[in-house]
XYZ file of C-alpha atoms in Angstrom:
659
model
C 8.369 2.115 45.360
C 4.687 2.245 43.968
C 5.430 2.156 40.561
C 4.777 -1.804 40.276
C 1.815 -1.681 42.013
C 0.002 0.922 40.146
C 1.494 -0.409 36.885
C -0.585 -3.569 38.149
C -3.482 -2.161 38.643
C -3.412 -0.277 35.526
C -3.426 -3.919 34.131
C -6.534 -5.073 35.549
C -9.668 -5.034 34.154
C -10.429 -1.183 34.020
C -12.910 -0.122 36.458
C -11.955 -1.522 39.204
C -8.277 -0.663 38.668
C -8.836 2.764 38.269
C -11.499 2.560 41.616
C -8.096 1.041 43.415
C -5.661 3.532 42.055
C -7.733 6.105 43.097
C -7.214 4.528 46.594
C -3.443 3.857 46.224
C -2.580 7.414 44.936
C -3.605 9.146 48.514
C -0.021 6.747 49.756
C 2.437 9.875 50.178
C 5.253 9.465 47.590
C 9.175 10.187 47.483
C 9.340 12.762 44.870
C 12.740 13.861 44.924
C 11.100 17.320 45.694
C 12.718 20.982 44.601
C 13.282 23.043 47.284
C 12.266 25.794 44.519
C 8.931 24.744 43.704
C 6.423 24.455 46.659
C 3.964 21.886 46.734
C 0.955 24.942 46.039
C 3.471 26.123 43.058
C 2.902 22.531 41.516
C 1.593 23.334 37.846
C -1.074 21.518 36.090
C 0.186 20.150 32.585
C -1.179 20.128 28.648
C 1.089 18.727 26.260
C -0.735 20.015 23.041
C 1.006 17.587 20.388
C 0.183 18.501 17.178
C 0.274 15.686 14.005
C 3.022 16.841 10.773
C 2.368 20.791 11.716
C 5.491 22.713 10.107
C 7.512 25.275 11.666
C 6.313 27.553 8.852
C 2.074 26.821 9.558
C 1.322 29.778 12.339
C 1.659 33.079 12.421
C 4.118 33.340 15.351
C 6.439 31.962 12.866
C 5.472 33.693 9.964
C 2.829 32.140 8.495
C 0.637 34.202 5.592
C -1.786 31.894 4.425
C -3.999 30.321 7.589
C -4.719 32.586 10.888
C -4.055 31.611 14.014
C -4.758 33.988 16.423
C -4.593 31.582 19.064
C -2.411 30.660 19.316
C -0.423 34.600 18.341
C -1.800 35.207 21.445
C -0.096 32.080 23.635
C 3.195 33.380 22.038
C 2.733 36.814 23.160
C 1.626 35.108 26.608
C 4.607 32.974 27.162
C 7.762 31.843 25.232
C 9.365 30.916 21.907
C 11.343 28.509 21.298
C 13.089 29.036 17.907
C 15.140 26.435 17.778
C 13.732 23.641 19.539
C 13.650 20.213 18.040
C 11.688 16.580 18.427
C 12.943 12.840 18.709
C 12.309 11.636 15.129
C 11.245 12.830 11.771
C 8.230 10.812 11.734
C 4.977 9.857 14.305
C 5.708 7.474 16.577
C 9.900 8.213 16.807
C 8.830 11.512 18.006
C 6.188 10.325 20.214
C 7.965 8.312 22.203
C 10.841 10.466 22.491
C 8.564 13.370 24.099
C 6.759 10.746 26.176
C 9.972 9.037 27.816
C 12.028 11.587 28.174
C 14.564 9.491 26.058
C 16.160 8.481 22.143
C 13.824 6.592 20.510
C 16.259 4.195 19.269
C 17.324 3.319 22.691
C 13.972 1.859 23.445
C 13.938 -0.430 20.091
C 10.857 1.047 18.963
C 10.065 1.872 15.149
C 9.967 5.508 14.095
C 5.881 4.552 12.372
C 4.248 1.292 13.984
C 1.327 0.518 12.116
C -1.526 -1.579 12.705
C 0.127 -4.627 11.975
C 3.774 -4.067 14.004
C 3.693 -6.632 17.151
C 5.646 -4.313 19.014
C 5.523 -0.961 21.017
C 6.684 1.370 23.919
C 7.614 -0.899 26.859
C 5.157 -0.314 29.882
C 8.512 -0.647 32.055
C 9.554 2.234 30.739
C 8.370 5.043 32.466
C 6.242 8.000 30.552
C 5.340 11.334 31.471
C 1.966 9.509 32.744
C 3.516 7.320 34.693
C 5.578 9.799 36.617
C 3.110 12.306 37.352
C -0.058 9.507 38.282
C 3.280 8.698 41.083
C 3.153 12.065 41.912
C -0.822 12.513 42.432
C -1.827 13.676 39.088
C -4.522 12.833 37.473
C -3.887 11.686 34.073
C -5.773 11.638 30.801
C -4.720 10.820 27.172
C -6.763 12.668 24.580
C -6.203 11.732 20.333
C -3.379 10.112 18.291
C -1.301 7.738 20.242
C 0.826 5.486 17.867
C 2.760 3.783 20.693
C 1.302 0.580 19.863
C -2.148 -0.360 19.629
C -2.768 -3.220 21.925
C -1.888 -3.855 25.318
C 0.367 -4.037 27.582
C 0.578 -0.553 24.636
C -2.277 1.092 25.387
C -1.922 4.649 27.005
C -3.832 3.375 29.814
C -0.835 0.738 30.694
C 1.663 4.107 30.482
C 0.387 5.551 33.038
C -2.262 7.161 31.879
C -6.295 6.559 33.912
C -8.520 7.666 30.610
C -7.821 7.263 26.814
C -9.973 8.672 24.316
C -8.744 9.026 20.575
C -7.169 7.072 17.355
C -4.312 4.608 18.362
C -2.505 5.247 15.357
C -2.582 7.661 12.094
C -5.696 8.316 10.531
C -4.742 6.669 7.603
C -3.957 3.240 8.603
C -6.402 0.702 8.958
C -7.950 -1.270 11.884
C -6.704 -4.124 12.917
C -9.406 -7.092 14.172
C -7.478 -7.809 17.188
C -8.628 -4.645 18.977
C -11.527 -5.358 21.626
C -14.864 -4.040 20.400
C -17.658 -2.209 22.977
C -20.855 -3.820 23.200
C -22.264 0.127 21.994
C -19.928 0.496 18.869
C -21.303 2.976 16.341
C -20.976 1.754 12.788
C -20.630 4.277 9.758
C -20.172 3.865 5.817
C -22.651 1.078 5.731
C -20.145 -1.593 8.141
C -22.037 -4.291 9.694
C -20.878 -6.034 12.895
C -20.446 -8.771 10.933
C -17.693 -7.696 8.586
C -15.809 -6.302 11.151
C -15.639 -9.203 13.186
C -14.954 -11.357 9.775
C -11.880 -8.700 9.317
C -13.420 -5.669 7.839
C -10.126 -2.903 6.643
C -9.907 -0.339 4.823
C -6.802 2.810 4.394
C -8.232 5.538 5.669
C -10.946 3.809 7.617
C -9.259 4.361 11.323
C -11.611 2.946 14.971
C -11.907 5.503 17.895
C -10.956 3.772 21.037
C -12.191 4.743 24.425
C -9.979 2.955 27.129
C -9.282 -0.289 25.834
C -12.128 -0.938 23.054
C -13.073 0.647 19.471
C -16.327 3.123 20.132
C -16.246 3.785 16.481
C -15.640 2.720 13.308
C -14.994 4.307 11.315
C -14.301 7.366 12.748
C -15.983 10.354 11.334
C -12.319 12.241 10.801
C -14.170 15.632 9.851
C -15.535 15.901 13.835
C -12.624 14.653 15.167
C -10.782 17.686 16.703
C -13.612 19.229 18.028
C -14.330 16.155 19.689
C -10.977 16.160 20.554
C -11.738 19.469 22.269
C -15.182 18.916 24.103
C -13.330 15.462 25.849
C -9.924 17.429 26.711
C -12.459 20.251 28.505
C -14.240 18.345 30.349
C -11.648 16.565 31.425
C -9.855 20.029 33.218
C -13.646 20.883 34.759
C -13.648 17.364 36.346
C -10.070 18.016 37.364
C -10.362 21.544 37.945
C -9.484 20.901 42.262
C -6.596 18.285 42.147
C -3.418 18.887 40.211
C -3.730 17.317 36.170
C -1.943 16.319 32.873
C -3.605 15.886 29.918
C -1.644 15.029 26.911
C -4.136 15.897 23.501
C -1.730 14.225 20.972
C -3.849 15.738 17.930
C -5.089 13.898 14.661
C -4.832 17.311 12.403
C -2.903 18.073 10.414
C -1.940 14.245 9.087
C -3.727 13.062 5.985
C -6.527 12.540 5.046
C -7.148 15.832 6.352
C -10.422 16.853 7.552
C -12.544 19.717 9.075
C -15.713 19.971 11.050
C -18.740 22.003 9.437
C -17.772 25.039 10.750
C -14.080 25.552 9.064
C -15.004 23.626 5.494
C -14.050 26.490 2.317
C -12.598 28.813 4.452
C -9.474 29.582 3.240
C -10.222 27.487 0.032
C -7.061 25.490 1.132
C -8.059 21.979 2.951
C -4.653 22.079 4.714
C -5.335 26.217 6.015
C -8.877 24.738 6.860
C -7.408 22.073 8.954
C -4.509 24.166 10.124
C -6.969 26.940 11.681
C -9.546 24.643 13.155
C -6.557 22.903 15.799
C -5.733 27.123 16.360
C -9.696 26.964 17.304
C -9.085 24.260 19.824
C -5.722 25.443 21.406
C -8.447 28.685 21.548
C -11.106 26.676 23.737
C -8.250 25.198 25.964
C -6.851 27.878 26.789
C -10.072 29.875 27.695
C -11.766 27.014 29.897
C -8.075 27.195 31.817
C -9.028 31.149 32.209
C -12.813 30.448 32.460
C -11.795 28.001 36.017
C -9.604 29.949 37.153
C -6.961 27.757 36.072
C -4.636 29.927 34.005
C -1.593 30.506 36.625
C -2.159 27.555 37.705
C -1.560 25.622 34.733
C 2.102 25.301 32.173
C 0.738 24.820 28.793
C 2.943 23.739 25.568
C 2.305 23.696 22.240
C 4.939 22.268 19.456
C 4.439 19.818 16.708
C 5.823 15.638 16.049
C 7.629 16.629 12.712
C 8.279 19.163 10.003
C 4.725 19.721 7.375
C 3.855 17.040 5.052
C 1.218 18.895 3.550
C 1.774 22.963 4.824
C 4.540 24.591 5.293
C 8.012 24.130 7.238
C 9.300 27.720 5.746
C 12.139 29.064 6.303
C 13.831 25.596 7.038
C 15.019 23.299 4.475
C 13.068 20.225 3.174
C 9.630 18.561 5.303
C 8.225 15.944 7.256
C 11.216 12.785 7.367
C 13.852 14.645 6.846
C 16.581 14.944 9.894
C 16.689 18.816 8.057
C 15.730 21.262 10.032
C 12.104 21.497 8.304
C 11.543 17.916 9.439
C 12.692 18.216 13.100
C 12.569 21.851 14.303
C 9.607 22.656 15.033
C 7.099 25.763 16.242
C 6.966 25.638 20.066
C 5.354 28.163 22.389
C 5.429 27.625 26.584
C 3.076 29.221 28.376
C 2.415 29.479 32.928
C 1.410 33.026 33.366
C 3.489 34.612 36.341
C 6.198 31.888 36.183
C 7.189 32.191 31.895
C 7.867 35.619 30.756
C 5.796 36.610 28.884
C 6.501 37.210 25.165
C 9.555 36.254 25.002
C 11.967 34.221 22.788
C 13.967 31.457 23.383
C 17.357 30.854 20.938
C 19.187 28.265 23.095
C 19.121 24.218 21.597
C 16.193 22.377 22.906
C 14.199 19.069 22.738
C 11.156 17.201 23.175
C 13.305 14.561 25.005
C 13.809 17.370 27.478
C 9.849 17.585 28.464
C 10.214 14.665 30.887
C 12.729 15.718 33.383
C 11.746 19.459 33.485
C 8.557 18.275 34.204
C 10.262 16.038 37.711
C 11.458 18.922 38.482
C 8.508 21.765 38.998
C 5.720 18.596 39.523
C 8.175 17.259 42.185
C 8.059 13.760 40.429
C 10.538 10.946 40.387
C 12.828 10.785 37.999
C 12.884 7.457 36.430
C 16.063 5.233 37.456
C 16.848 4.004 33.677
C 19.039 6.620 32.043
C 17.105 9.000 29.884
C 18.459 11.729 26.981
C 16.840 14.430 28.185
C 17.899 17.577 30.493
C 16.064 19.964 33.067
C 15.358 23.045 30.455
C 13.394 24.782 33.587
C 16.463 28.038 33.517
C 15.582 28.569 30.106
C 11.834 27.857 30.320
C 11.918 30.343 33.222
C 14.403 33.120 31.183
C 16.951 32.484 33.983
C 20.131 35.340 33.202
C 22.275 33.669 30.900
C 20.570 30.230 30.650
C 22.353 27.688 27.917
C 20.758 24.974 26.245
C 21.928 22.012 28.085
C 22.931 20.279 25.000
C 26.574 20.869 24.113
C 25.676 18.946 21.177
C 21.841 17.037 20.322
C 22.234 14.070 18.045
C 19.560 12.751 16.199
C 19.910 9.286 14.605
C 16.665 8.854 12.522
C 17.638 8.702 8.836
C 21.129 9.217 8.137
C 22.205 11.863 10.867
C 22.623 15.035 12.309
C 24.195 16.800 14.687
C 22.908 20.639 16.235
C 25.904 22.245 18.573
C 25.180 26.268 18.949
C 24.302 27.548 16.019
C 26.303 24.498 13.480
C 24.126 21.648 12.290
C 26.283 18.919 11.207
C 25.510 15.986 8.507
C 28.263 12.888 8.356
C 26.891 12.832 5.149
C 27.039 14.420 1.155
C 24.374 16.374 0.011
C 22.830 15.209 -2.963
C 20.202 13.529 -0.528
C 16.752 14.250 1.094
C 17.434 14.098 4.565
C 15.540 10.285 5.078
C 17.839 7.582 4.630
C 20.764 6.625 5.747
C 23.594 6.743 3.114
C 26.702 5.254 4.903
C 28.872 5.476 1.850
C 31.515 8.783 1.897
C 32.805 9.042 5.470
C 36.402 11.664 4.394
C 35.407 14.655 4.923
C 36.836 15.683 1.888
C 36.977 14.748 -1.282
C 38.873 16.971 -3.791
C 36.466 20.922 -3.608
C 33.645 18.701 -2.424
C 32.572 18.107 0.846
C 31.111 14.195 1.686
C 29.369 15.808 5.023
C 27.347 18.904 5.305
C 28.010 22.018 8.288
C 25.659 25.107 8.473
C 25.654 28.298 10.652
C 21.885 28.300 11.296
C 22.080 31.837 13.098
C 23.267 33.040 9.814
C 22.258 30.881 7.107
C 18.279 29.483 8.499
C 16.890 27.842 5.598
C 20.994 25.836 5.026
C 22.141 27.037 1.597
C 25.426 27.258 1.827
C 27.255 24.375 3.423
C 30.199 25.515 4.706
C 32.436 21.947 6.097
C 35.361 23.434 3.961
C 35.633 26.476 5.954
C 35.122 25.035 9.585
C 37.108 21.538 9.667
C 37.424 22.013 13.489
C 33.749 21.989 13.666
C 33.034 19.737 11.430
C 36.233 17.488 13.015
C 34.419 17.862 16.318
C 30.837 17.261 15.595
C 32.389 14.201 13.664
C 33.381 13.219 17.158
C 30.518 13.845 19.127
C 28.427 11.844 16.209
C 30.447 8.542 16.314
C 30.328 8.510 20.385
C 26.664 9.287 20.726
C 25.991 6.416 18.395
C 28.453 4.347 20.102
C 26.838 4.472 23.108
C 23.511 4.662 21.909
C 24.261 1.153 20.273
C 25.955 0.041 23.692
C 22.843 0.399 25.765
C 19.720 -0.222 24.521
C 16.266 -1.633 25.723
C 13.673 -3.642 24.581
C 10.421 -3.183 22.764
C 7.213 -4.656 24.422
C 5.820 -7.097 22.063
C 1.766 -6.985 21.241
C -1.245 -9.249 23.473
C -3.138 -10.130 20.330
C -5.967 -12.947 21.223
C -5.493 -16.052 19.931
C -8.249 -16.123 17.480
C -7.651 -12.966 16.486
C -7.707 -12.409 12.400
C -4.844 -10.895 11.078
C -3.610 -6.452 10.790
C -2.457 -7.177 7.546
C -2.408 -4.265 5.310
C -5.244 -3.911 3.368
C -5.243 -4.906 -0.212
C -4.692 -2.386 -3.044
C -7.327 -2.616 -5.542
C -4.877 -1.042 -8.128
C -3.246 -4.633 -8.096
C -6.027 -6.397 -9.840
C -6.231 -9.254 -7.569
C -9.956 -9.122 -8.314
C -10.766 -10.468 -11.396
C -14.237 -10.624 -11.236
C -13.717 -6.434 -11.708
C -15.013 -5.625 -15.570
C -12.806 -3.144 -17.018
C -14.308 0.413 -16.860
C -16.125 1.889 -19.933
C -14.987 5.330 -20.131
C -18.168 6.396 -22.281
C -20.906 5.158 -19.556
C -19.086 6.661 -16.535
C -21.397 9.281 -14.825
C -21.154 12.963 -13.222
C -21.637 13.199 -9.305
C -20.247 8.206 -9.201
C -17.264 6.702 -8.440
C -15.354 2.934 -9.895
C -13.805 0.677 -8.436
C -9.815 1.690 -8.241
C -9.836 -1.977 -9.722
C -11.576 -1.470 -13.183
C -8.945 0.995 -14.860
C -6.399 0.394 -16.339
C -2.877 -0.678 -14.346
C -1.413 2.809 -14.447
C 2.130 1.839 -13.272
C 4.466 3.907 -15.242
C 2.075 4.459 -17.839
C 1.504 7.555 -20.135
C -1.746 7.684 -20.261
C -4.263 10.884 -21.608
C -7.720 12.115 -20.993
C -9.720 13.473 -22.717
C -12.259 16.152 -21.309
C -15.283 17.802 -23.051
C -17.026 21.246 -20.501
C -19.044 23.376 -20.318
C -20.953 26.254 -18.207
C -19.955 29.911 -16.715
C -18.284 30.348 -14.056
C -18.078 26.787 -13.207
C -15.435 25.768 -11.234
C -15.160 22.233 -8.632
C -13.260 19.204 -9.233
C -14.108 17.670 -13.268
C -12.191 13.838 -12.315
C -10.268 12.135 -8.959
C -8.323 9.227 -9.320
C -5.959 8.781 -5.963
C -5.797 10.127 -2.870
C -2.847 10.852 -0.331
C -0.213 8.766 -1.389
C -0.306 8.886 -5.177
C -2.639 9.856 -8.202
C -4.241 12.122 -10.651
C -7.497 15.380 -10.110
C -8.695 17.898 -12.682
C -10.411 21.103 -11.358
C -11.616 24.094 -11.998
C -10.924 27.138 -9.204
C -11.354 31.117 -9.393
C -11.383 30.799 -13.432
C -7.765 28.747 -13.566
C -7.529 24.966 -14.639
C -5.340 22.554 -13.061
C -3.767 18.892 -13.658
C -2.006 17.898 -10.832
C -0.630 14.611 -10.504
C 0.369 12.882 -7.677
C 3.131 10.973 -8.258
C 4.236 9.578 -4.572
C 3.828 10.936 -0.953
C 4.464 14.841 -1.040
C 5.319 14.861 -4.376
C 2.562 16.811 -6.617
C 3.585 18.507 -10.343
C 0.446 20.657 -11.371
C 0.157 22.340 -14.650
C -2.337 25.103 -14.857
C -4.354 26.814 -17.802
C -6.540 30.314 -16.814
C -9.378 29.319 -18.724
C -10.260 32.990 -20.628
C -13.977 34.187 -21.339
C -14.650 31.002 -23.072
C -17.777 28.785 -21.839
C -16.974 25.335 -23.641
C -13.790 23.430 -23.484
C -12.190 20.722 -25.184
C -9.348 19.390 -22.472
C -6.036 17.654 -23.165
C -4.033 16.532 -19.837
C -1.453 13.359 -20.991
C 1.513 12.415 -18.948
C 4.621 10.489 -20.315
C 8.072 9.764 -19.565
C 8.996 13.224 -20.095
C 6.469 15.595 -19.474
C 2.517 16.296 -17.769
C 0.587 18.556 -20.947
C -2.434 20.460 -20.369
C -4.542 21.611 -23.569
C -7.633 24.078 -23.769
C -9.389 24.256 -27.336
C -6.123 23.376 -28.971
C -5.250 27.200 -28.817
C -3.086 26.796 -25.776
C -0.502 24.714 -24.068
C 1.384 23.818 -20.625
C 3.989 21.985 -19.901
C 5.922 20.943 -16.966
C 9.037 18.529 -18.656
C 10.160 15.506 -16.594
C 8.862 12.749 -16.589
C 5.505 12.672 -14.489
C 4.346 9.193 -14.323
C 2.821 7.248 -11.292
C 4.945 4.617 -9.193
C 1.803 2.582 -8.057
C -1.298 1.833 -8.719
C -4.456 4.577 -6.603
C -5.675 2.666 -3.755
C -8.415 5.425 -3.837
C -11.631 4.998 -6.632
C -11.997 7.113 -9.600
C -14.491 9.889 -9.123
C -16.240 12.214 -11.624
C -17.539 15.608 -10.701
C -15.978 15.618 -7.301
C -13.619 13.374 -4.985
C -14.789 11.144 -3.131
C -12.552 10.359 -0.247
C -9.577 12.244 0.399
C -7.515 14.642 -2.130
C -5.517 14.052 -4.579
C -4.555 17.654 -4.207
C -5.076 19.607 -1.140
C -4.417 22.182 -3.142
C -7.837 22.063 -4.952
C -11.322 22.787 -4.051
C -13.129 20.251 -1.892
C -16.560 21.040 -3.714
C -18.203 19.110 -6.752
C -17.864 20.552 -9.892
C -21.003 22.724 -10.498
C -20.274 22.678 -14.573
C -21.272 20.061 -17.547
C -19.146 17.091 -18.018
C -19.815 16.438 -21.908
C -17.798 13.940 -22.443
C -14.591 12.165 -20.871
C -11.950 10.027 -22.283
C -9.195 7.428 -21.633
C -6.556 5.668 -22.955
C -2.940 4.171 -22.502
C -0.550 5.080 -25.173
């Protein structure tokens, strides 16, 4: 009965609203108590939600690259969930499902929101923070929100008493409608006048406190460390009362960045970023121990979707796909004395189950509106004979999927990526080739052998569940919220792509005049879309290493680099599709290198006597947005597996031509 009052207060000016809220929280609640959890046993709750971390990125799931000692220790002290699913294979849909216990499609939320989106999570929906705030918990969000970057969808309108973080993905841009703090910190030469005039660049995002931008562009190399420090301050401030901390890290989403302590730690930037996230987990758990809160705090660690850069192995596919590599996540839950240590749950559970489970544990009221999750405390507590509450877990993201026990069903044929819907074939068989997919995830965790033809009864049952789920979901949708933009706000449209050459004042680049250590506008380089080209470099230097040339970033581009005596030419055609051609340099210290991209191959030649070829169309599908860099990579790496250091040899010449 107190929800409308609290929600109204949260939409007031922040300082006044929070003061009044603190008084309202002393009013007794009708909390729907569970006799099994007494008031003194209500746990503090910390949810650590990583961005784009794959199943195979952590030691407790077999990672051999990055070291994750703190997560591995957390797994020894808690319970691993080996079959834990999120509600979407990308950002916003996954966060919606976690925060509301409800499929994102039911709430008419987009799978991914952008700074130019005009919708967000409706404030009438009950989030975990809403529910726990009503139950007397202090609440805070630290990190990536991505459920709406303007009122009434910011965290402070969704049950969080305070917020510190980046409001969406770190590869996006600032919306001129966001309110600027009076003491905003401006970086990288940006002026207040430019910002008010609509300055925005891709990969340059704002840092917010509550409802104001306090830094632009945020220094992403410090963000994991600053999130961790902010989270620890909140724990210390609220150690004597129940609290809910939601820590959705920005990393390890592209563009990757790490603090000085983790730079060049492993040889791969993605591994450096994973290790810094692991460090953060260790700092949080260490603070709980020091504060005497260890046995009073439930900590849940998981990821929003599969790996974009890292590893989802041994699962099939990665981020964006509804194969398991896109939606089955590394997950640990830890509550000393309540969750049995060193245990593994192999029952199907999901992020939509977190909210109803916390309602039980924290003696809070479930939302009156229907949700899709179930209480999984019997699984978490290791109750004898406990089984998944999901007879079928249906996910309608992309082309869709159903998990039921050991079975994983796809109502579409093989040959797709699992990212986009193809509603064509619906017959269960077309000759000997099934038009649907069925995998035994216990016997075949990598989903390599389609057994649909061998189990027609299972296919029929899961197809019926799929159709019933879609019918019910379509009939019971609820609205998203309209973002409120000031009337005089400038457009939030996506920043223009320099490669479109809309700026006719930029002169064509004279490659003969390029200098090491400098950058050149991408718009000065000839249009590369589906164009064959050749890059010729003359280099020298004993044991030279580093980036020779880079043009592009996390969406598309090419780079050439030397590392450990190996020369690599990498072409990022789009997103996570990167083609690499490599050669050992041998004992020579002077090299003439010719790298070419054609409709049939990517070729690499050194000193006219060694050649390596990748067979296939290597041409770029779009022009790089990031500038051309000589002897270093100025922003985000084209190839995350390449070195981050500047080239320490000598570049005698670079020639480039469209063939």
